[in-house]
XYZ file of N, CA and C in Angstrom:
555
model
N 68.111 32.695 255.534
C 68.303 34.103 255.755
C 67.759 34.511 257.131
N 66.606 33.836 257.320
C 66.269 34.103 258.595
C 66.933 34.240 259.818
N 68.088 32.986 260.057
C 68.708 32.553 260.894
C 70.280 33.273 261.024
N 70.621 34.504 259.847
C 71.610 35.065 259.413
C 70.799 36.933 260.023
N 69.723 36.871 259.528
C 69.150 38.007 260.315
C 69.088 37.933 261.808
N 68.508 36.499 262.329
C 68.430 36.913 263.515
C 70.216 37.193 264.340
N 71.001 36.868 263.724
C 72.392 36.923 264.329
C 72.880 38.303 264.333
N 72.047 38.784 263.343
C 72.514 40.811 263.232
C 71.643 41.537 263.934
N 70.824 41.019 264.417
C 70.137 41.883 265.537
C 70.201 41.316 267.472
N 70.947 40.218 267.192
C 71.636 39.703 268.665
C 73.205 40.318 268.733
N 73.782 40.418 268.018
C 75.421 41.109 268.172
C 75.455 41.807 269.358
N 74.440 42.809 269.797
C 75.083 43.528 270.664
C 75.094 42.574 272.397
N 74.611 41.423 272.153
C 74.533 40.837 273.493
C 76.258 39.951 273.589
N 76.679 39.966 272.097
C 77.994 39.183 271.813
C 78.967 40.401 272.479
N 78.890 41.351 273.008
C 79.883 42.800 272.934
C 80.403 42.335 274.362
N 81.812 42.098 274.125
C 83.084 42.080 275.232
C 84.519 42.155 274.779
N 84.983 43.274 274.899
C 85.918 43.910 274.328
C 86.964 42.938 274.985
N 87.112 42.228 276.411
C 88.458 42.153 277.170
C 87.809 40.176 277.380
N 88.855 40.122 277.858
C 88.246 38.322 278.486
C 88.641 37.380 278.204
N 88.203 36.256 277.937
C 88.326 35.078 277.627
C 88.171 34.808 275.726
N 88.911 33.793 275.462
C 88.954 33.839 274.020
C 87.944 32.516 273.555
N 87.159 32.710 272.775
C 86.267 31.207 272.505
C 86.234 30.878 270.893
N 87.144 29.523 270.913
C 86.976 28.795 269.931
C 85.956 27.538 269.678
N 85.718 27.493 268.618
C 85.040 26.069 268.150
C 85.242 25.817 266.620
N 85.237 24.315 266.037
C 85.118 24.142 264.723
C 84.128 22.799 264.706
N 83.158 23.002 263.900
C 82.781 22.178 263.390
C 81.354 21.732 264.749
N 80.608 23.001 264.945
C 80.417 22.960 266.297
C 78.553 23.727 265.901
N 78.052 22.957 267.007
C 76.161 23.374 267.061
C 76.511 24.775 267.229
N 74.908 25.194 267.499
C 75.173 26.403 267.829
C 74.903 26.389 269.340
N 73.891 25.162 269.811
C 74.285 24.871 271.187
C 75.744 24.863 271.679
N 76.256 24.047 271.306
C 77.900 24.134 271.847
C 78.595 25.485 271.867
N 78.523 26.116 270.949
C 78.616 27.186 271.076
C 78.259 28.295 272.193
N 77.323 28.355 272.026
C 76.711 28.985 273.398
C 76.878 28.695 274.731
N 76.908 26.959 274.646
C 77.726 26.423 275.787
C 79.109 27.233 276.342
N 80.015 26.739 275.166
C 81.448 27.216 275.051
C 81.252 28.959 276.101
N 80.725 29.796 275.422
C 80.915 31.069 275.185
C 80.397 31.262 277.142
N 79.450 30.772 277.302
C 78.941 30.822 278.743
C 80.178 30.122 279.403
N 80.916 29.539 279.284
C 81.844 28.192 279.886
C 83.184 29.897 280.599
N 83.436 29.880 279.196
C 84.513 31.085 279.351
C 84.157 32.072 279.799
N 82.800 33.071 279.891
C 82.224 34.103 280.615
C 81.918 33.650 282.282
N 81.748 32.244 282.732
C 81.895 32.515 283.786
C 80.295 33.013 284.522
N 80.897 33.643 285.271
C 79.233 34.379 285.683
C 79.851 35.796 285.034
N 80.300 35.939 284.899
C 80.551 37.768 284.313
C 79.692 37.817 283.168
N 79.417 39.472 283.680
C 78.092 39.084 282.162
C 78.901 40.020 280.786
N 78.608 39.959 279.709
C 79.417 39.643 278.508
C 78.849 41.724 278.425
N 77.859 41.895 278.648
C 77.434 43.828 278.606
C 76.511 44.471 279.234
N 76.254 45.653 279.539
C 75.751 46.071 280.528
C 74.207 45.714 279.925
N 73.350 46.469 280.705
C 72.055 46.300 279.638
C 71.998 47.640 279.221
N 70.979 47.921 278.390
C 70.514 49.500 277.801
C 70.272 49.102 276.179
N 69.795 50.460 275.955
C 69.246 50.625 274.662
C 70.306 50.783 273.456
N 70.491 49.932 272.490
C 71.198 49.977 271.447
C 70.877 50.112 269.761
N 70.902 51.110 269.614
C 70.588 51.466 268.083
C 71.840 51.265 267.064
N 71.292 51.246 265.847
C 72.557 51.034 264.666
C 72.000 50.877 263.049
N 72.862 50.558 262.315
C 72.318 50.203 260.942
C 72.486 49.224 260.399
N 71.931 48.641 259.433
C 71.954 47.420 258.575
C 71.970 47.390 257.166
N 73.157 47.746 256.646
C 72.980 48.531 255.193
C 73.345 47.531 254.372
N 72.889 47.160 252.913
C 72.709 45.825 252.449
C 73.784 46.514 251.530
N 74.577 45.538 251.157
C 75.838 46.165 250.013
C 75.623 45.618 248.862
N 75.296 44.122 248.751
C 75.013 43.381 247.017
C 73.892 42.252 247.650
N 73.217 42.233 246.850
C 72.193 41.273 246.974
C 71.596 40.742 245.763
N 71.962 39.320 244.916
C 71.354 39.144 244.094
C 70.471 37.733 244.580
N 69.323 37.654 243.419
C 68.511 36.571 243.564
C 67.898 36.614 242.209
N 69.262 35.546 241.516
C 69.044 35.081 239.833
C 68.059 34.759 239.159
N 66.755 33.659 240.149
C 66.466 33.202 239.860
C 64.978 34.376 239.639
N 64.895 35.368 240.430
C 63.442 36.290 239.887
C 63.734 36.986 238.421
N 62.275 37.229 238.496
C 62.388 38.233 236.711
C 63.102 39.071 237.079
N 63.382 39.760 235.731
C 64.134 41.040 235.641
C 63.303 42.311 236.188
N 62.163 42.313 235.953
C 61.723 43.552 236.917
C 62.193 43.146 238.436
N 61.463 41.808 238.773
C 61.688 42.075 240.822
C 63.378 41.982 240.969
N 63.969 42.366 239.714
C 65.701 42.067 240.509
C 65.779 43.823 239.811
N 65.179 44.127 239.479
C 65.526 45.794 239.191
C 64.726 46.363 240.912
N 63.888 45.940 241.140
C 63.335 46.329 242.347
C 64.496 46.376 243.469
N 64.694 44.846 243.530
C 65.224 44.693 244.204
C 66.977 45.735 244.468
N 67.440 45.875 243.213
C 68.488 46.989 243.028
C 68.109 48.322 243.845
N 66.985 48.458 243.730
C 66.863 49.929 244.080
C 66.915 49.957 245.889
N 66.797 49.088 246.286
C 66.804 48.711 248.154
C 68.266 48.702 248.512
N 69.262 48.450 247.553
C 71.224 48.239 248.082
C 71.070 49.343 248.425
N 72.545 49.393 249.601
C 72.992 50.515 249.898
C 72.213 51.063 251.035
N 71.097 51.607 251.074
C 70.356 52.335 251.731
C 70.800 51.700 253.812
N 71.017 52.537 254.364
C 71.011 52.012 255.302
C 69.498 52.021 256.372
N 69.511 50.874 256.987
C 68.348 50.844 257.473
C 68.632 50.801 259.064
N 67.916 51.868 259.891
C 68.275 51.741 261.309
C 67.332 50.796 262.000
N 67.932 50.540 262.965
C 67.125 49.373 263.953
C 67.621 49.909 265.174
N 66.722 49.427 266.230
C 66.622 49.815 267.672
C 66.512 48.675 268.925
N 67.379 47.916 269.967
C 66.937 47.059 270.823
C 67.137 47.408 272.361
N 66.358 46.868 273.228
C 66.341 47.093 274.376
C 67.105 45.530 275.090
N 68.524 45.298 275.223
C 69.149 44.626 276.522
C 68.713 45.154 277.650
N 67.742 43.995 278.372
C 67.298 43.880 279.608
C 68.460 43.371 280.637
N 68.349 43.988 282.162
C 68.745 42.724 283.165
C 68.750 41.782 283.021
N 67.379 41.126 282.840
C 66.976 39.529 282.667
C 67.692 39.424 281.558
N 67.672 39.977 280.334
C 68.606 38.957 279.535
C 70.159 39.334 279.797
N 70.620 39.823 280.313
C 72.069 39.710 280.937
C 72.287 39.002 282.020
N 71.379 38.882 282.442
C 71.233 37.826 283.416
C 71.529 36.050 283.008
N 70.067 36.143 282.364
C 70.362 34.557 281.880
C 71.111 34.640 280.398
N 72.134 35.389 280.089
C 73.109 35.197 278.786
C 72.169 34.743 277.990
N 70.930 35.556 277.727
C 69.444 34.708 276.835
C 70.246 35.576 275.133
N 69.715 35.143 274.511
C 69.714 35.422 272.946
C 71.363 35.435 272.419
N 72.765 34.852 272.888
C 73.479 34.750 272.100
C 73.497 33.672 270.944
N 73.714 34.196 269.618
C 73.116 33.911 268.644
C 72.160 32.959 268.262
N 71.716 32.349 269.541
C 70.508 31.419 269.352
C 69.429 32.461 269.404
N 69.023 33.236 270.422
C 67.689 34.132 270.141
C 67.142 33.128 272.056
N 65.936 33.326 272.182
C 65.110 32.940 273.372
C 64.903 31.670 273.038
N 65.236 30.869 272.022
C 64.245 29.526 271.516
C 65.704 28.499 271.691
N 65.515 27.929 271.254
C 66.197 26.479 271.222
C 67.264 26.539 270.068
N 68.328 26.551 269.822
C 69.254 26.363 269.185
C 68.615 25.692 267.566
N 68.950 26.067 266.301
C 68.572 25.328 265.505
C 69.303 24.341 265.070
N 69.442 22.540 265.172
C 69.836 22.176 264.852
C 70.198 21.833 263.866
N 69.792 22.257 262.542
C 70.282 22.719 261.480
C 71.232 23.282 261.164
N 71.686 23.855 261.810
C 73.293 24.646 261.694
C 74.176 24.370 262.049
N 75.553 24.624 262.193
C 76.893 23.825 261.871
C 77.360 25.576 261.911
N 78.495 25.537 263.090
C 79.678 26.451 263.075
C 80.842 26.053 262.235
N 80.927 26.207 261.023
C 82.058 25.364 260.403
C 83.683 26.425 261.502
N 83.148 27.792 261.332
C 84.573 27.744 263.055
C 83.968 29.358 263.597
N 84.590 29.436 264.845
C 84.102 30.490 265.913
C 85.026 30.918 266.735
N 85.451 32.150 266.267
C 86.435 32.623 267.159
C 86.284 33.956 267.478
N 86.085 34.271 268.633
C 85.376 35.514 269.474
C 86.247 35.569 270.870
N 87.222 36.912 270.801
C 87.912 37.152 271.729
C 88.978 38.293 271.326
N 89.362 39.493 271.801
C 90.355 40.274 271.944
C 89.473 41.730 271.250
N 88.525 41.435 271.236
C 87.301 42.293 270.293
C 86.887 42.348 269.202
N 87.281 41.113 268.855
C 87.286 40.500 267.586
C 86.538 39.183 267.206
N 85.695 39.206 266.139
C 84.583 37.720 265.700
C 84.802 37.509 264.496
N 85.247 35.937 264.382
C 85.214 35.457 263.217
C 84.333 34.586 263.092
N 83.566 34.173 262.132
C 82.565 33.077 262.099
C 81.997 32.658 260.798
N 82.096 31.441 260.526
C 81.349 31.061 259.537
C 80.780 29.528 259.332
N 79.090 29.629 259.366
C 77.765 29.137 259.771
C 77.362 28.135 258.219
N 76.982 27.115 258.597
C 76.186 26.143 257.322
C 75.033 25.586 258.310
N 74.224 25.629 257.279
C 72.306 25.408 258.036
C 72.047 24.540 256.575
N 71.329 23.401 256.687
C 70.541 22.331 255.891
C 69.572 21.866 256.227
N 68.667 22.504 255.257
C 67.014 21.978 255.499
C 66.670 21.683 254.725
N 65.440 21.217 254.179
C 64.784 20.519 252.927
C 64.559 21.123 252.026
N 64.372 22.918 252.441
C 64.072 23.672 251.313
C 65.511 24.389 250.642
N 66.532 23.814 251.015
C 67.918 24.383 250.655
C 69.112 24.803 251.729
N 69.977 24.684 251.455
C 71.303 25.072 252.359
C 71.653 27.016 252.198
N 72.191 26.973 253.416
C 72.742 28.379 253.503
C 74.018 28.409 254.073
N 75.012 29.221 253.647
C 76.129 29.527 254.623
C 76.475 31.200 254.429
N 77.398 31.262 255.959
C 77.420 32.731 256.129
C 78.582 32.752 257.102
N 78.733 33.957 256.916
C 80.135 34.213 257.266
C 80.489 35.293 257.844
N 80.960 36.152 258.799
C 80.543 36.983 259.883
C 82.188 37.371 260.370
N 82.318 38.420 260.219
C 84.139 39.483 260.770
C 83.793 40.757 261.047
N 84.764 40.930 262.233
C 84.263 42.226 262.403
C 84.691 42.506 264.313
N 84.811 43.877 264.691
C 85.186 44.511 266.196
C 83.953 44.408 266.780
N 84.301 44.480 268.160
C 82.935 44.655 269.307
C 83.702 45.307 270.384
N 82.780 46.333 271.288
C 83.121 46.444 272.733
C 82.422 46.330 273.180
N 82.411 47.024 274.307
C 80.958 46.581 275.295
C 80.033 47.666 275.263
N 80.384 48.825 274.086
C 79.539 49.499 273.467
C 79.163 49.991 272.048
N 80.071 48.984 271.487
C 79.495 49.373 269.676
C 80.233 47.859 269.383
N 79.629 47.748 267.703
C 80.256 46.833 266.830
C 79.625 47.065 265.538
N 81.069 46.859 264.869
C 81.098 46.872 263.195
C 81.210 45.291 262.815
N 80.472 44.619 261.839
C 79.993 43.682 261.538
C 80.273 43.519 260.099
N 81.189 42.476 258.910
C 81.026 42.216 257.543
C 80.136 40.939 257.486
N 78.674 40.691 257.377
C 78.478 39.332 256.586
C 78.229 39.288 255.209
N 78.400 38.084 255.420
C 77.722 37.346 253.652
C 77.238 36.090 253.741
N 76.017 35.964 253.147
C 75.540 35.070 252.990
C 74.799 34.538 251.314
N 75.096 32.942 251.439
C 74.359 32.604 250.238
C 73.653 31.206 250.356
N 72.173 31.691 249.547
C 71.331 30.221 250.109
C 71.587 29.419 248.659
N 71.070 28.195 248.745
C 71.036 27.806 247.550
C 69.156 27.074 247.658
N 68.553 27.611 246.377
C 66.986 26.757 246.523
C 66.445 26.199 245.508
N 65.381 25.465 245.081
C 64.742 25.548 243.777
C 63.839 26.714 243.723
N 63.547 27.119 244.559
C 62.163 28.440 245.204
C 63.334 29.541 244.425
N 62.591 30.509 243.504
C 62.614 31.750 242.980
C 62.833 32.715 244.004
N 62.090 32.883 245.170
C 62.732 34.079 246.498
C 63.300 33.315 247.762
N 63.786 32.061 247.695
C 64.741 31.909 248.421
C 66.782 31.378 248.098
N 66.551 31.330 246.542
C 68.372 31.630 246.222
C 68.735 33.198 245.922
N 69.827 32.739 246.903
C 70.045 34.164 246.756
C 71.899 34.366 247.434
N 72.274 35.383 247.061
C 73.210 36.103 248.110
C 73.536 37.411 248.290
N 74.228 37.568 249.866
C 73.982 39.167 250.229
C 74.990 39.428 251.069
N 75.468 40.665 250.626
C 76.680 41.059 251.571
C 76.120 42.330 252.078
N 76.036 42.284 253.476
C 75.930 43.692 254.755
C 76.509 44.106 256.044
N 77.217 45.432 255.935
C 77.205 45.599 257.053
C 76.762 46.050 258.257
N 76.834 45.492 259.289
C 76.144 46.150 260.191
C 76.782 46.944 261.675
N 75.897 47.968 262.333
C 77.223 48.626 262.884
C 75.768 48.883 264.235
N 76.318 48.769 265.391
C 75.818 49.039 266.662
C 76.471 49.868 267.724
N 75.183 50.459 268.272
C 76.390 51.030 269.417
C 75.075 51.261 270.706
N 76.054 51.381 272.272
C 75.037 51.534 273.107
C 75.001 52.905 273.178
N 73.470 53.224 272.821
C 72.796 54.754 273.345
C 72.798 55.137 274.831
N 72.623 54.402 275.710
C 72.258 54.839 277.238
C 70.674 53.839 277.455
N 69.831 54.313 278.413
C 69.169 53.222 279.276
C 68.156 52.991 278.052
N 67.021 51.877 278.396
C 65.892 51.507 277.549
C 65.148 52.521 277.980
N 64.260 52.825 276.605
C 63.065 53.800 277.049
C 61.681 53.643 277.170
N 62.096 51.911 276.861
C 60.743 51.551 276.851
C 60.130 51.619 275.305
N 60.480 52.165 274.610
C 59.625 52.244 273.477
C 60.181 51.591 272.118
N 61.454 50.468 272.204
C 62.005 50.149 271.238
C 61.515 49.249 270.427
N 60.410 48.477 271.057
C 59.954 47.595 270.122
C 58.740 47.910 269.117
N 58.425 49.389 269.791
C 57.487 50.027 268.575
C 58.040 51.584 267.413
N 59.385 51.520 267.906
C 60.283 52.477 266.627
C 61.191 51.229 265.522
């Protein structure tokens, strides 16, 4: 889930309405990123500035907790939750955080395919680690100032709070410049 969150709060660095079209199947998420830089060229993919939006969870079950923490858990759907980021120069600069984030690609993951072009993303992701597999799956518009987002994801675990699955959408748009204060709203 982690690695499905961090991809909904990088989207807005994915925003290019016009351009080049980028496929992959069966592909890292290095390659990927490769790819996507290959076809951008030096053009940078959005301006920088401050981008706010929501993250509203639509179904989320996780079978394996009691019946109280999955009544809890009921009461959190739906609700939309806003979030706030600041695109820097520097990271338009160095094309930093497409869906890898600042760190190193996880090799754990697998693009089973990737297709991002005409303002349009299709994608769907498999990650295998010791504590269980995840896949996820990602549709949805972008420009170079908003995007509407469908995922879903489902892990599989022996761990009680890590099987699970969840469908959300998420929706961004650019506000105007950073204010400096996004990483503490």
């Amino acid at each position: 889930m982690r690695r499905f969150l961090l991809v909904t709060a990088l989207l807005p660095l994915a925003a290019c309405n016009s351009g080049p079209t980028v496929t992959a199947t069966n592909a890292s998420e290095a390659e990927v990123k490769a790819k996507v830089a290959a076809a951008t060229g030096g053009a940078d993919m959005i301006s920088p500035g401050r981008w706010e939006g929501t993250m509203t969870i639509n179904n989320m079950k996780m079978p394996k907790l009691p019946a109280e923490a999955q009544a809890k858990l009921a009461g959190r759907i739906g609700g939309a939750q806003k979030f706030v980021s600041c695109v820097t120069e520097e990271d338009v600069k160095a094309k930093r955080a497409f869906f890898t984030g600042d760190k190193e690609a996880d090799k754990s993951c697998t693009y089973n395919r990737f297709t991002m072009g005409g303002g349009k993303i299709d994608a769907a992701m498999t990650c295998k680690n010791e504590g269980g597999n995840m896949t996820a799956t990602m549709t949805g518009n972008f420009s170079p100032d908003s995007y509407h987002m469908e995922m879903a994801s489902n892990t599989d675990s022996s761990s009680p709070y890590a099987a699970m699955s969840m469908k959300m959408t998420v929706d961004g748009k650019r506000t105007g410049a950073c204010r400096g204060t996004e990483d503490k709203e």
